[in-house]
Amino acid sequence: MDEKIREILTRVQKPGRYAGGETNIILKEHTPQKVSVALAYPDIYEVGMSYLGLRILYHLLNERDDVVCERVFAPWGDMEDQMRVEGVKLYGLETKRPLDSFDIIGFSVVYELTYTNILNMLDLAGVPLRSKERKGSDPLVIAGGACCYNPEPLSEFIDAFVIGDGEEVFPELVETCRLLKEKAAGREQVLRELSRIEGVYVPSLYRARYANGWFSSIEPVDPEVPERVSRILVEDLENAYYPRKQIVPLIRIVHDRIAVEIMRGCPNKCRFCQASAVNRPVRLRTPEKIREICLETYRETGYENIALLSLSSVNYPYLTELVRDLNRSFSDKGVGVSIPSLRVDEAFYGIPEMLSVIKKGSLTFAPETASEVIRESIDKNIDINVLCRSALLAYKHGWRKLKLYFMVGFPGQTEEAEGILEMAGKLSGLKKKVSKRAAEIRLSINPFVPKPHTPFQWVGMKGMDELASLEADLRSHSRGKVKVDFHDIGQAVIEACMARGDRRIAEVIFTAWEKGAKMDGWREYFDHKLWQSSFSENGLSVEEYARKNYSLEDELPWGHIGNAGDEKLLREEFKLSGIALKNPS
């Protein structure tokens, strides 16, 4: 380890975030013949190392002899300060090699409030922030992940976006870069060749137009560039790559466990859910394959918990069989099995195998809304009577707490606080049928944030004042066993601006970063006034971007991304929601 890095690690909290050296890391020599890739996650180590997509790409790329792949995460403030004072550039964890010496820096972008972290990491690495300012010797800056389904707000800073499943696209992208590196191809030629790969979007090869103060269209700069970039999906999840010999961190991370994706895509079609919309169709792994993955990964890592992941794990059709089999295989090893999401179905809690995978602390349900009319509008298929019976059965089996997820501010939603608190009180009181005390209910409340490629992509948010009034109402009327956690409204509003923004948002991001914005997903760092002034200085309005309703005929800033035919289906779903579109006055 570089002596200067070793020294500054003695002066920061949690040096394990920056030291590397974990179990099962892959150390490879950097040579001119190899393509060097730094997989970057724009948040702290504990969050990034919990992201399964990064783990998959890290091991997949390192299996190639012609690639050396390392990891890098956003440093917390104390580490950043030390790096800037000591003149230490951001580096790959494996070899401590400075990031600006890599061929490719690949960001996983799954949350809009990490955008300023991307700029901060590039700046710490000594890489020019804007794509047009980079020269031939600078790394190619790539991005993939859920946020890239609207790449336009980051278009000034990212050279190429991967649209869809990274493990399907990234190997071909890296191979193309390797061949062009052998030929000493120029940067422009590399980008043009990358644009020929299905699922790769190169924003510099497109021109955006505006009319009457709003986005009007986007088009390629020449006929060789595709007008639309389709998403690429893994078709065969059963045989898709999954790393067994995974890195085991030396410090505790958010999800410190074996995480196995049992199903990709979601059979539910909630109209506000981007993850469901962009991951269709549903693809499964068989119980036999999952068991094999779990056993091999356990042998290589020693993890004591297995999480069965998907957008809705409880809709996996062989779940009971799978859990029974895993419990049998791991019962003598002290390894637990968990399911992150649970179905509202009283029969579910009568199955002993299912009860064994649910912690007895608190049980989580996501009714989303207390209004039956809104549930129909958002296509949230949940029966409140079944929810009550499920909760009662759970109490009988020993649960003492419930956590309920609600989303507020849906179009047409009124009297939200009263309905939510009434439902929470009812569920709390049900516990008195099995004991003397009511159950503790924790409400997690999130403002509705419209996302691209969903049937609600045309709809703006409720105003900040209206949401703040709702929050105050919930907090003032909640009492006793009912507690309220309300997501920061300012963060949600900026998230909406980023999610549905056009290319002009890039200048807002840059301005905000120059003013000190970073780690915006963390409440202790987020500054809504800073973002408001950044919008204003660029002649734009937070309120207008967050609340704008598009018409179904409007060209959308992200309309050139995604499969042809998707828009027609989304329009049909939107019409079924019964929402009327009109812009706020």
Coordinates of C-alpha atoms in Angstrom, one line a residue:
M1 CA 0.0 0.0 0.0
D2 CA 1.2 3.5 -0.8
E3 CA 2.8 5.0 2.3
K4 CA 0.7 8.3 2.0
I5 CA -2.5 6.3 1.8
R6 CA -1.5 4.2 4.7
E7 CA -0.9 7.3 6.7
I8 CA -4.2 9.0 6.0
L9 CA -6.1 5.8 6.8
T10 CA -4.9 6.2 10.4
R11 CA -6.8 9.6 10.6
V12 CA -10.2 8.6 9.3
Q13 CA -13.3 6.8 10.6
K14 CA -13.8 3.3 9.3
P15 CA -10.5 2.8 7.3
G16 CA -11.8 -0.5 6.2
R17 CA -13.8 1.3 3.6
Y18 CA -10.7 2.3 1.8
A19 CA -8.1 -0.4 2.6
G20 CA -9.1 -3.3 0.4
G21 CA -7.5 -6.6 1.3
E22 CA -10.8 -8.4 1.9
T23 CA -11.3 -12.2 1.6
N24 CA -11.7 -13.3 -2.0
I25 CA -10.6 -10.1 -3.7
I26 CA -8.9 -10.6 -7.0
L27 CA -5.5 -9.0 -7.5
K28 CA -4.2 -8.8 -11.1
E29 CA -1.3 -7.1 -12.7
H30 CA -2.0 -4.1 -14.9
T31 CA -0.3 -4.4 -18.3
P32 CA -0.7 -2.5 -21.5
Q33 CA -2.3 -5.5 -23.2
K34 CA -5.2 -5.7 -20.6
V35 CA -8.2 -3.5 -20.4
S36 CA -8.4 -2.0 -16.9
V37 CA -11.9 -1.3 -15.5
A38 CA -12.7 0.5 -12.3
L39 CA -16.3 -0.4 -11.1
A40 CA -17.5 2.7 -9.3
Y41 CA -20.4 3.0 -6.9
P42 CA -21.3 6.6 -6.1
D43 CA -22.0 6.0 -2.4
I44 CA -20.1 4.7 0.6
Y45 CA -18.5 1.3 0.7
E46 CA -21.2 -0.2 3.0
V47 CA -23.9 0.6 0.5
G48 CA -22.0 -0.2 -2.7
M49 CA -20.7 -3.6 -1.5
S50 CA -24.3 -4.5 -0.8
Y51 CA -25.3 -4.0 -4.4
L52 CA -25.4 -7.4 -6.1
G53 CA -25.0 -6.0 -9.6
L54 CA -21.5 -4.7 -8.8
R55 CA -20.5 -8.1 -7.3
I56 CA -21.6 -9.8 -10.5
L57 CA -19.8 -7.5 -12.9
Y58 CA -16.6 -7.6 -10.7
H59 CA -16.2 -11.3 -10.8
L60 CA -17.5 -11.7 -14.4
L61 CA -14.9 -9.3 -15.8
N62 CA -12.1 -10.6 -13.7
E63 CA -12.6 -14.1 -15.1
R64 CA -11.2 -12.8 -18.4
D65 CA -7.4 -12.9 -18.7
D66 CA -7.4 -9.7 -20.8
V67 CA -9.2 -7.6 -18.2
V68 CA -8.2 -6.3 -14.8
C69 CA -11.1 -5.1 -12.7
E70 CA -11.1 -3.2 -9.4
R71 CA -13.6 -1.4 -7.2
V72 CA -14.0 2.2 -6.0
F73 CA -16.6 3.9 -3.8
A74 CA -17.4 7.4 -2.8
P75 CA -15.4 8.5 0.3
W76 CA -17.1 9.9 3.3
G77 CA -16.2 13.6 4.1
D78 CA -13.3 12.8 6.5
M79 CA -11.5 10.7 3.9
E80 CA -12.2 13.2 1.1
D81 CA -10.7 16.0 3.2
Q82 CA -7.6 14.0 3.8
M83 CA -7.2 13.0 0.2
R84 CA -7.5 16.6 -1.0
V85 CA -5.1 17.9 1.6
E86 CA -2.5 15.2 0.9
G87 CA -3.0 15.2 -2.9
V88 CA -4.0 11.6 -3.0
K89 CA -6.2 10.7 -6.1
L90 CA -9.2 8.4 -5.8
Y91 CA -7.9 4.9 -6.3
G92 CA -8.9 1.3 -7.0
L93 CA -9.2 -0.7 -3.8
E94 CA -7.3 -3.7 -5.1
T95 CA -3.9 -2.2 -6.1
K96 CA -4.4 1.5 -5.0
R97 CA -3.8 2.5 -8.6
P98 CA -5.2 6.0 -9.3
L99 CA -8.5 6.0 -11.1
D100 CA -7.3 8.3 -13.9
S101 CA -4.9 5.6 -15.1
F102 CA -7.7 3.1 -15.8
D103 CA -9.1 2.5 -19.3
I104 CA -12.7 2.5 -18.2
I105 CA -14.6 3.8 -15.1
G106 CA -18.0 2.2 -14.9
F107 CA -20.6 3.7 -12.5
S108 CA -23.5 1.8 -11.2
V109 CA -26.3 4.4 -10.9
V110 CA -29.4 3.2 -9.0
Y111 CA -30.4 6.4 -7.2
E112 CA -30.8 9.9 -8.6
L113 CA -29.4 11.6 -5.5
T114 CA -26.0 10.1 -6.1
Y115 CA -25.5 12.2 -9.3
T116 CA -23.3 14.8 -7.6
N117 CA -21.2 12.0 -6.1
I118 CA -20.3 10.9 -9.6
L119 CA -18.9 14.4 -10.3
N120 CA -17.1 14.4 -7.0
M121 CA -15.5 11.1 -7.6
L122 CA -14.3 12.1 -11.1
D123 CA -12.9 15.3 -9.6
L124 CA -11.1 13.4 -6.9
A125 CA -9.7 11.1 -9.6
G126 CA -8.4 14.0 -11.7
V127 CA -10.6 13.0 -14.6
P128 CA -12.3 15.9 -16.5
L129 CA -15.9 16.1 -15.5
R130 CA -17.4 16.7 -19.0
S131 CA -17.2 14.2 -21.7
K132 CA -16.3 16.8 -24.3
E133 CA -13.2 17.9 -22.2
R134 CA -11.7 14.4 -22.0
K135 CA -8.7 13.5 -24.2
G136 CA -7.5 10.3 -25.7
S137 CA -5.5 9.3 -22.5
D138 CA -8.5 9.9 -20.2
P139 CA -10.6 7.0 -19.1
L140 CA -13.9 6.2 -20.8
V141 CA -16.7 7.0 -18.3
I142 CA -19.5 4.5 -18.5
A143 CA -22.8 4.3 -16.5
G144 CA -25.4 1.6 -16.1
G145 CA -28.3 0.9 -13.7
A146 CA -31.9 1.9 -13.1
C147 CA -31.3 5.6 -13.4
C148 CA -29.9 5.2 -16.9
Y149 CA -33.3 4.6 -18.4
N150 CA -33.3 8.4 -18.4
P151 CA -29.7 9.2 -19.1
E152 CA -30.2 12.8 -20.2
P153 CA -29.4 14.6 -16.8
L154 CA -26.0 12.9 -16.8
S155 CA -25.4 13.2 -20.5
E156 CA -22.7 15.9 -20.2
F157 CA -20.6 13.7 -17.9
I158 CA -21.0 10.1 -19.1
D159 CA -19.4 8.9 -22.3
A160 CA -21.6 5.9 -22.8
F161 CA -24.6 4.4 -21.0
V162 CA -25.5 0.7 -20.7
I163 CA -29.3 0.3 -21.0
G164 CA -30.5 -2.9 -19.4
D165 CA -28.8 -5.8 -17.7
G166 CA -25.1 -5.0 -17.4
E167 CA -23.8 -8.6 -17.4
E168 CA -25.4 -9.0 -20.9
V169 CA -23.9 -5.8 -22.4
F170 CA -20.7 -5.0 -20.5
P171 CA -18.5 -8.0 -21.7
E172 CA -19.1 -7.0 -25.3
L173 CA -18.4 -3.4 -24.5
V174 CA -15.1 -4.3 -22.8
E175 CA -14.1 -6.6 -25.7
T176 CA -14.8 -3.8 -28.2
C177 CA -12.6 -1.4 -26.1
R178 CA -9.8 -4.0 -26.0
L179 CA -9.8 -4.5 -29.8
L180 CA -9.8 -0.7 -30.3
K181 CA -7.0 -0.3 -27.7
E182 CA -4.8 -2.7 -29.7
K183 CA -5.4 -0.5 -32.8
A184 CA -4.7 2.7 -30.8
A185 CA -8.1 4.0 -32.0
G186 CA -9.0 7.6 -31.1
R187 CA -11.7 8.5 -28.6
E188 CA -14.3 9.5 -31.1
Q189 CA -13.9 6.3 -33.0
V190 CA -14.2 4.3 -29.8
L191 CA -17.5 6.0 -29.0
R192 CA -18.9 5.5 -32.4
E193 CA -18.1 1.8 -32.3
L194 CA -19.7 1.5 -28.8
S195 CA -22.8 3.1 -30.2
R196 CA -23.2 0.1 -32.6
I197 CA -23.5 -2.3 -29.6
E198 CA -27.2 -3.0 -28.8
G199 CA -28.0 -1.5 -25.5
V200 CA -25.3 1.2 -25.5
Y201 CA -26.2 4.9 -25.7
V202 CA -23.6 7.5 -26.5
P203 CA -25.2 10.9 -25.7
S204 CA -22.6 13.0 -27.6
L205 CA -24.0 11.4 -30.9
Y206 CA -27.4 12.9 -30.2
R207 CA -28.8 16.4 -30.3
A208 CA -31.6 17.7 -28.1
R209 CA -34.0 20.4 -29.2
Y210 CA -36.3 22.7 -27.1
A211 CA -39.4 24.8 -27.9
N212 CA -41.3 27.1 -25.7
G213 CA -39.0 26.5 -22.8
W214 CA -39.4 22.7 -22.8
F215 CA -37.8 19.7 -24.4
S216 CA -39.2 19.0 -27.8
S217 CA -37.1 16.2 -29.4
I218 CA -33.8 14.4 -29.6
E219 CA -32.2 13.0 -32.7
P220 CA -29.0 11.3 -33.9
V221 CA -26.3 13.6 -35.4
D222 CA -26.0 11.3 -38.4
P223 CA -27.8 8.4 -40.1
E224 CA -25.4 5.8 -38.8
V225 CA -26.5 6.3 -35.2
P226 CA -29.7 4.5 -34.2
E227 CA -32.7 6.7 -33.4
R228 CA -33.7 4.5 -30.5
V229 CA -31.6 2.5 -28.0
S230 CA -33.2 -0.7 -26.9
R231 CA -32.8 -2.2 -23.4
I232 CA -31.0 -5.5 -23.3
L233 CA -32.1 -8.2 -20.9
V234 CA -30.7 -11.5 -19.7
E235 CA -33.2 -14.0 -21.2
D236 CA -32.1 -17.1 -19.4
L237 CA -31.7 -16.4 -15.7
E238 CA -31.3 -20.1 -14.9
N239 CA -27.9 -20.1 -16.7
A240 CA -26.9 -16.5 -16.1
Y241 CA -23.6 -15.8 -14.5
Y242 CA -23.5 -15.7 -10.7
P243 CA -20.3 -15.5 -8.7
R244 CA -19.8 -18.1 -6.0
K245 CA -16.4 -16.9 -4.6
Q246 CA -17.6 -13.5 -3.6
I247 CA -15.7 -10.8 -1.7
V248 CA -16.3 -11.0 2.1
P249 CA -15.9 -7.4 3.6
L250 CA -13.8 -6.8 6.6
I251 CA -16.4 -4.3 8.0
R252 CA -20.1 -4.7 8.4
I253 CA -22.0 -3.6 5.3
V254 CA -25.7 -2.9 4.9
H255 CA -26.6 -6.3 3.5
D256 CA -23.9 -8.7 4.8
R257 CA -25.1 -12.0 3.4
I258 CA -25.4 -14.3 0.5
A259 CA -27.8 -12.6 -1.9
V260 CA -29.3 -14.9 -4.5
E261 CA -31.6 -13.6 -7.2
I262 CA -34.4 -16.1 -7.5
M263 CA -36.5 -14.2 -10.0
R264 CA -35.9 -11.2 -12.3
G265 CA -38.9 -9.1 -13.2
C266 CA -42.2 -8.8 -11.3
P267 CA -45.6 -10.4 -12.0
N268 CA -47.2 -7.4 -10.4
K269 CA -47.7 -4.3 -12.5
C270 CA -48.1 -1.4 -10.1
R271 CA -48.4 1.7 -12.3
F272 CA -45.9 3.8 -10.3
C273 CA -43.1 1.1 -10.2
Q274 CA -40.2 1.6 -12.6
A275 CA -38.4 -1.6 -11.5
S276 CA -41.3 -3.7 -12.5
A277 CA -41.8 -1.8 -15.8
V278 CA -38.2 -2.0 -17.1
N279 CA -37.5 -5.6 -15.9
R280 CA -40.2 -7.4 -17.7
P281 CA -40.7 -10.2 -18.6
V282 CA -40.4 -12.4 -15.5
R283 CA -37.5 -14.9 -15.5
L284 CA -36.9 -17.6 -12.9
R285 CA -34.2 -19.7 -11.5
T286 CA -35.1 -23.2 -10.5
P287 CA -35.0 -24.3 -6.9
E288 CA -32.2 -26.8 -7.8
K289 CA -30.1 -24.1 -9.3
I290 CA -30.6 -21.7 -6.4
R291 CA -29.7 -24.5 -3.9
E292 CA -26.5 -25.2 -5.8
I293 CA -25.6 -21.5 -5.8
C294 CA -26.3 -21.2 -2.1
L295 CA -24.2 -24.2 -1.2
E296 CA -21.2 -23.2 -3.3
T297 CA -21.3 -19.6 -2.2
Y298 CA -21.5 -20.7 1.4
R299 CA -18.4 -22.8 1.0
E300 CA -16.5 -19.9 -0.5
T301 CA -17.7 -17.2 1.9
G302 CA -18.9 -18.6 5.2
Y303 CA -21.8 -16.2 5.3
E304 CA -24.4 -17.1 7.9
N305 CA -27.5 -15.7 6.1
I306 CA -29.0 -16.3 2.7
A307 CA -31.4 -13.7 1.3
L308 CA -33.7 -14.8 -1.5
L309 CA -34.0 -11.7 -3.7
S310 CA -36.3 -10.4 -6.4
L311 CA -38.7 -7.5 -6.8
S312 CA -41.4 -9.7 -5.2
S313 CA -39.8 -12.8 -3.8
V314 CA -43.1 -14.1 -2.4
N315 CA -44.5 -14.4 -5.9
Y316 CA -41.8 -16.9 -6.8
P317 CA -43.9 -20.0 -7.6
Y318 CA -41.7 -22.6 -5.9
L319 CA -41.0 -20.6 -2.7
T320 CA -42.3 -23.1 -0.2
E321 CA -40.4 -25.9 -1.8
L322 CA -37.2 -23.8 -2.0
V323 CA -37.3 -22.6 1.6
R324 CA -38.0 -26.2 2.8
D325 CA -35.1 -27.5 0.8
L326 CA -32.7 -24.7 1.9
N327 CA -33.6 -25.2 5.6
R328 CA -32.9 -28.9 5.2
S329 CA -29.5 -28.3 3.5
F330 CA -28.3 -25.6 6.0
S331 CA -30.0 -26.7 9.3
D332 CA -26.7 -28.2 10.6
K333 CA -24.6 -25.2 9.6
G334 CA -26.3 -22.4 11.5
V335 CA -27.2 -20.6 8.3
G336 CA -30.5 -18.7 8.2
V337 CA -32.7 -18.0 5.2
S338 CA -34.6 -14.7 4.8
I339 CA -37.1 -13.2 2.4
P340 CA -36.9 -9.4 2.1
S341 CA -40.5 -8.9 1.0
L342 CA -43.6 -10.6 2.2
R343 CA -47.0 -11.3 0.7
V344 CA -50.3 -10.2 2.3
D345 CA -51.8 -13.7 2.5
E346 CA -53.0 -15.3 5.7
A347 CA -52.2 -18.8 4.3
F348 CA -48.6 -17.8 4.0
Y349 CA -48.2 -17.5 7.8
G350 CA -49.7 -20.9 8.4
I351 CA -46.8 -22.6 6.6
P352 CA -44.1 -23.6 9.1
E353 CA -41.4 -23.4 6.5
M354 CA -42.3 -19.8 5.8
L355 CA -42.5 -18.8 9.4
S356 CA -38.9 -19.9 9.8
V357 CA -37.6 -17.3 7.4
I358 CA -39.3 -14.3 8.9
K359 CA -37.6 -12.5 11.8
K360 CA -39.9 -12.2 14.8
G361 CA -39.0 -8.5 15.3
S362 CA -41.1 -6.5 12.9
L363 CA -43.2 -7.6 9.9
T364 CA -43.3 -5.4 6.8
F365 CA -46.3 -4.9 4.5
A366 CA -46.7 -2.3 1.7
P367 CA -50.3 -1.3 1.2
E368 CA -49.1 1.9 -0.5
T369 CA -52.4 3.7 0.2
A370 CA -55.3 3.5 2.5
S371 CA -57.7 4.3 -0.3
E372 CA -59.4 1.5 -2.3
V373 CA -60.0 3.9 -5.2
I374 CA -56.3 4.8 -5.4
R375 CA -55.3 1.2 -5.1
E376 CA -57.4 0.5 -8.2
S377 CA -55.9 3.5 -9.9
I378 CA -52.3 2.4 -9.2
D379 CA -53.1 -1.3 -9.8
K380 CA -52.0 -2.3 -6.4
N381 CA -53.6 -5.7 -5.9
I382 CA -54.1 -5.9 -2.2
D383 CA -57.1 -6.8 -0.1
I384 CA -57.2 -4.9 3.2
N385 CA -59.3 -7.6 4.8
V386 CA -56.7 -10.1 3.9
L387 CA -54.0 -7.8 5.3
C388 CA -55.9 -7.6 8.6
R389 CA -56.2 -11.4 8.8
S390 CA -52.6 -11.8 7.9
A391 CA -51.5 -9.4 10.6
L392 CA -53.7 -11.2 13.2
L393 CA -52.2 -14.6 12.3
A394 CA -48.7 -13.1 12.5
Y395 CA -49.5 -11.8 16.0
K396 CA -50.7 -15.3 17.0
H397 CA -47.3 -16.6 15.8
G398 CA -45.4 -14.2 18.0
W399 CA -44.9 -11.0 16.1
R400 CA -45.1 -7.8 18.2
K401 CA -44.5 -5.0 15.6
L402 CA -45.6 -4.1 12.1
K403 CA -44.0 -1.8 9.5
L404 CA -46.2 -0.4 6.9
Y405 CA -45.0 1.3 3.7
F406 CA -47.2 4.1 2.3
M407 CA -46.8 6.4 -0.7
V408 CA -48.6 9.7 -0.6
G409 CA -49.3 12.3 -3.2
F410 CA -50.7 10.0 -5.9
P411 CA -52.8 11.8 -8.4
G412 CA -56.4 12.1 -7.2
Q413 CA -55.4 11.1 -3.6
T414 CA -57.2 13.1 -0.8
E415 CA -57.7 12.8 2.9
E416 CA -54.5 10.7 3.1
A417 CA -53.5 11.2 6.7
E418 CA -56.9 10.3 8.1
G419 CA -57.0 7.0 6.1
I420 CA -53.4 6.0 6.9
L421 CA -53.8 6.6 10.6
E422 CA -57.1 4.8 10.7
M423 CA -55.6 1.7 9.0
A424 CA -52.5 1.8 11.3
G425 CA -54.7 2.0 14.4
K426 CA -56.9 -0.9 13.3
L427 CA -53.9 -3.1 12.6
S428 CA -52.3 -2.1 16.0
G429 CA -55.5 -2.9 17.9
L430 CA -55.9 -6.4 16.3
K431 CA -53.0 -7.6 18.5
K432 CA -55.3 -7.2 21.6
K433 CA -57.2 -10.3 20.4
V434 CA -54.1 -12.4 21.2
S435 CA -52.6 -10.4 24.1
K436 CA -53.3 -7.4 26.3
R437 CA -51.2 -4.9 24.4
A438 CA -51.6 -3.3 21.0
A439 CA -48.9 -3.8 18.4
E440 CA -46.3 -1.2 17.7
I441 CA -46.8 0.2 14.2
R442 CA -44.1 2.1 12.3
L443 CA -45.3 4.0 9.3
S444 CA -42.7 4.6 6.5
I445 CA -44.2 7.4 4.3
N446 CA -42.7 8.3 1.0
P447 CA -43.9 11.0 -1.4
F448 CA -44.9 9.7 -4.8
V449 CA -42.0 10.3 -7.3
P450 CA -43.0 9.8 -11.0
K451 CA -40.4 7.7 -12.9
P452 CA -39.7 7.2 -16.6
H453 CA -41.0 4.2 -18.4
T454 CA -43.9 3.7 -16.1
P455 CA -47.6 4.4 -16.8
F456 CA -47.3 7.4 -14.4
Q457 CA -44.3 8.9 -16.2
W458 CA -46.5 11.7 -17.6
V459 CA -47.7 12.8 -14.1
G460 CA -46.0 15.4 -11.9
M461 CA -45.6 15.4 -8.1
K462 CA -47.8 17.2 -5.6
G463 CA -46.5 20.5 -4.4
M464 CA -44.1 20.8 -1.5
D465 CA -46.5 22.8 0.6
E466 CA -49.2 20.2 0.2
L467 CA -46.8 17.4 1.1
A468 CA -45.5 19.3 4.1
S469 CA -49.0 19.9 5.4
L470 CA -49.7 16.2 5.0
E471 CA -46.6 15.3 7.0
A472 CA -47.5 17.7 9.8
D473 CA -51.0 16.2 9.9
L474 CA -49.6 12.7 10.2
R475 CA -47.2 13.6 12.9
S476 CA -49.6 15.6 14.9
H477 CA -52.3 13.0 14.9
S478 CA -50.2 9.9 15.4
R479 CA -50.0 8.7 19.0
G480 CA -49.5 5.7 21.2
K481 CA -48.2 2.7 19.4
V482 CA -48.1 4.4 15.9
K483 CA -44.9 6.1 14.9
V484 CA -44.2 8.0 11.7
D485 CA -41.1 8.1 9.5
F486 CA -41.6 10.6 6.7
H487 CA -39.1 10.7 3.9
D488 CA -37.5 14.1 3.4
I489 CA -39.8 16.0 1.0
G490 CA -37.0 18.1 -0.4
Q491 CA -35.0 15.0 -1.3
A492 CA -38.0 13.5 -3.0
V493 CA -38.6 16.7 -5.1
I494 CA -35.0 16.8 -6.4
E495 CA -35.2 13.1 -7.1
A496 CA -38.2 13.8 -9.3
C497 CA -36.4 16.6 -11.1
M498 CA -33.5 14.3 -11.8
A499 CA -35.7 11.3 -12.8
R500 CA -37.7 13.2 -15.4
G501 CA -35.2 15.8 -16.4
D502 CA -33.7 16.7 -19.8
R503 CA -30.2 17.6 -20.8
R504 CA -30.4 21.1 -19.2
I505 CA -30.4 19.4 -15.8
A506 CA -26.7 18.5 -16.3
E507 CA -25.8 22.2 -15.8
V508 CA -27.9 22.2 -12.6
I509 CA -26.0 19.2 -11.3
F510 CA -22.7 20.8 -12.1
T511 CA -23.7 24.0 -10.4
A512 CA -24.9 22.2 -7.3
W513 CA -21.7 20.2 -7.1
E514 CA -19.6 23.4 -7.4
K515 CA -21.7 24.8 -4.5
G516 CA -20.8 21.8 -2.4
A517 CA -23.6 19.3 -3.0
K518 CA -22.6 15.7 -2.5
M519 CA -24.0 12.7 -0.6
D520 CA -27.4 14.1 -1.3
G521 CA -29.1 10.8 -0.4
W522 CA -27.9 11.4 3.2
R523 CA -30.1 13.8 5.2
E524 CA -27.0 15.3 7.0
Y525 CA -25.6 16.4 3.7
F526 CA -28.7 17.3 1.7
D527 CA -29.4 21.0 1.2
H528 CA -32.7 21.8 -0.6
K529 CA -32.0 25.6 -0.8
L530 CA -28.7 24.9 -2.5
W531 CA -30.5 22.9 -5.2
Q532 CA -33.1 25.6 -5.6
S533 CA -30.5 28.2 -6.2
S534 CA -28.7 25.9 -8.6
F535 CA -31.9 25.6 -10.7
S536 CA -32.5 29.3 -10.6
E537 CA -28.9 30.2 -11.7
N538 CA -29.5 28.1 -14.8
G539 CA -32.9 29.7 -15.6
L540 CA -34.9 26.6 -14.5
S541 CA -37.4 25.9 -11.8
V542 CA -37.5 23.0 -9.3
E543 CA -41.3 23.4 -9.0
E544 CA -41.9 23.2 -12.7
Y545 CA -39.7 20.2 -13.3
A546 CA -41.1 18.3 -10.3
R547 CA -44.7 19.1 -11.0
K548 CA -45.0 19.2 -14.8
N549 CA -47.6 17.0 -16.4
Y550 CA -46.8 15.9 -19.9
S551 CA -49.6 15.1 -22.4
L552 CA -49.7 11.6 -23.8
E553 CA -48.7 13.0 -27.2
D554 CA -45.6 14.9 -25.9
E555 CA -42.1 13.8 -26.8
L556 CA -40.4 12.8 -23.6
P557 CA -36.7 13.4 -22.8
W558 CA -36.2 9.7 -22.3
G559 CA -38.4 8.6 -25.2
H560 CA -35.5 7.4 -27.4
I561 CA -34.5 4.9 -24.7
G562 CA -36.3 1.5 -24.4
N563 CA -38.0 -1.0 -26.6
A564 CA -40.2 0.1 -29.4
G565 CA -43.9 -0.5 -28.5
D566 CA -43.4 0.1 -24.8
E567 CA -44.9 3.6 -25.0
K568 CA -48.2 2.2 -26.5
L569 CA -48.6 -0.2 -23.6
L570 CA -47.8 2.5 -21.1
R571 CA -50.4 4.9 -22.6
E572 CA -53.0 2.1 -22.4
E573 CA -52.1 1.5 -18.7
F574 CA -52.2 5.2 -17.9
K575 CA -55.7 5.5 -19.4
L576 CA -56.9 2.6 -17.3
S577 CA -55.7 4.5 -14.2
G578 CA -58.5 7.0 -14.7
I579 CA -56.2 10.0 -14.1
A580 CA -56.9 13.3 -15.8
L581 CA -53.8 15.3 -16.9
K582 CA -53.5 19.0 -16.3
N583 CA -50.7 21.2 -15.2
P584 CA -50.8 22.9 -11.8
S585 CA -51.5 26.6 -12.0

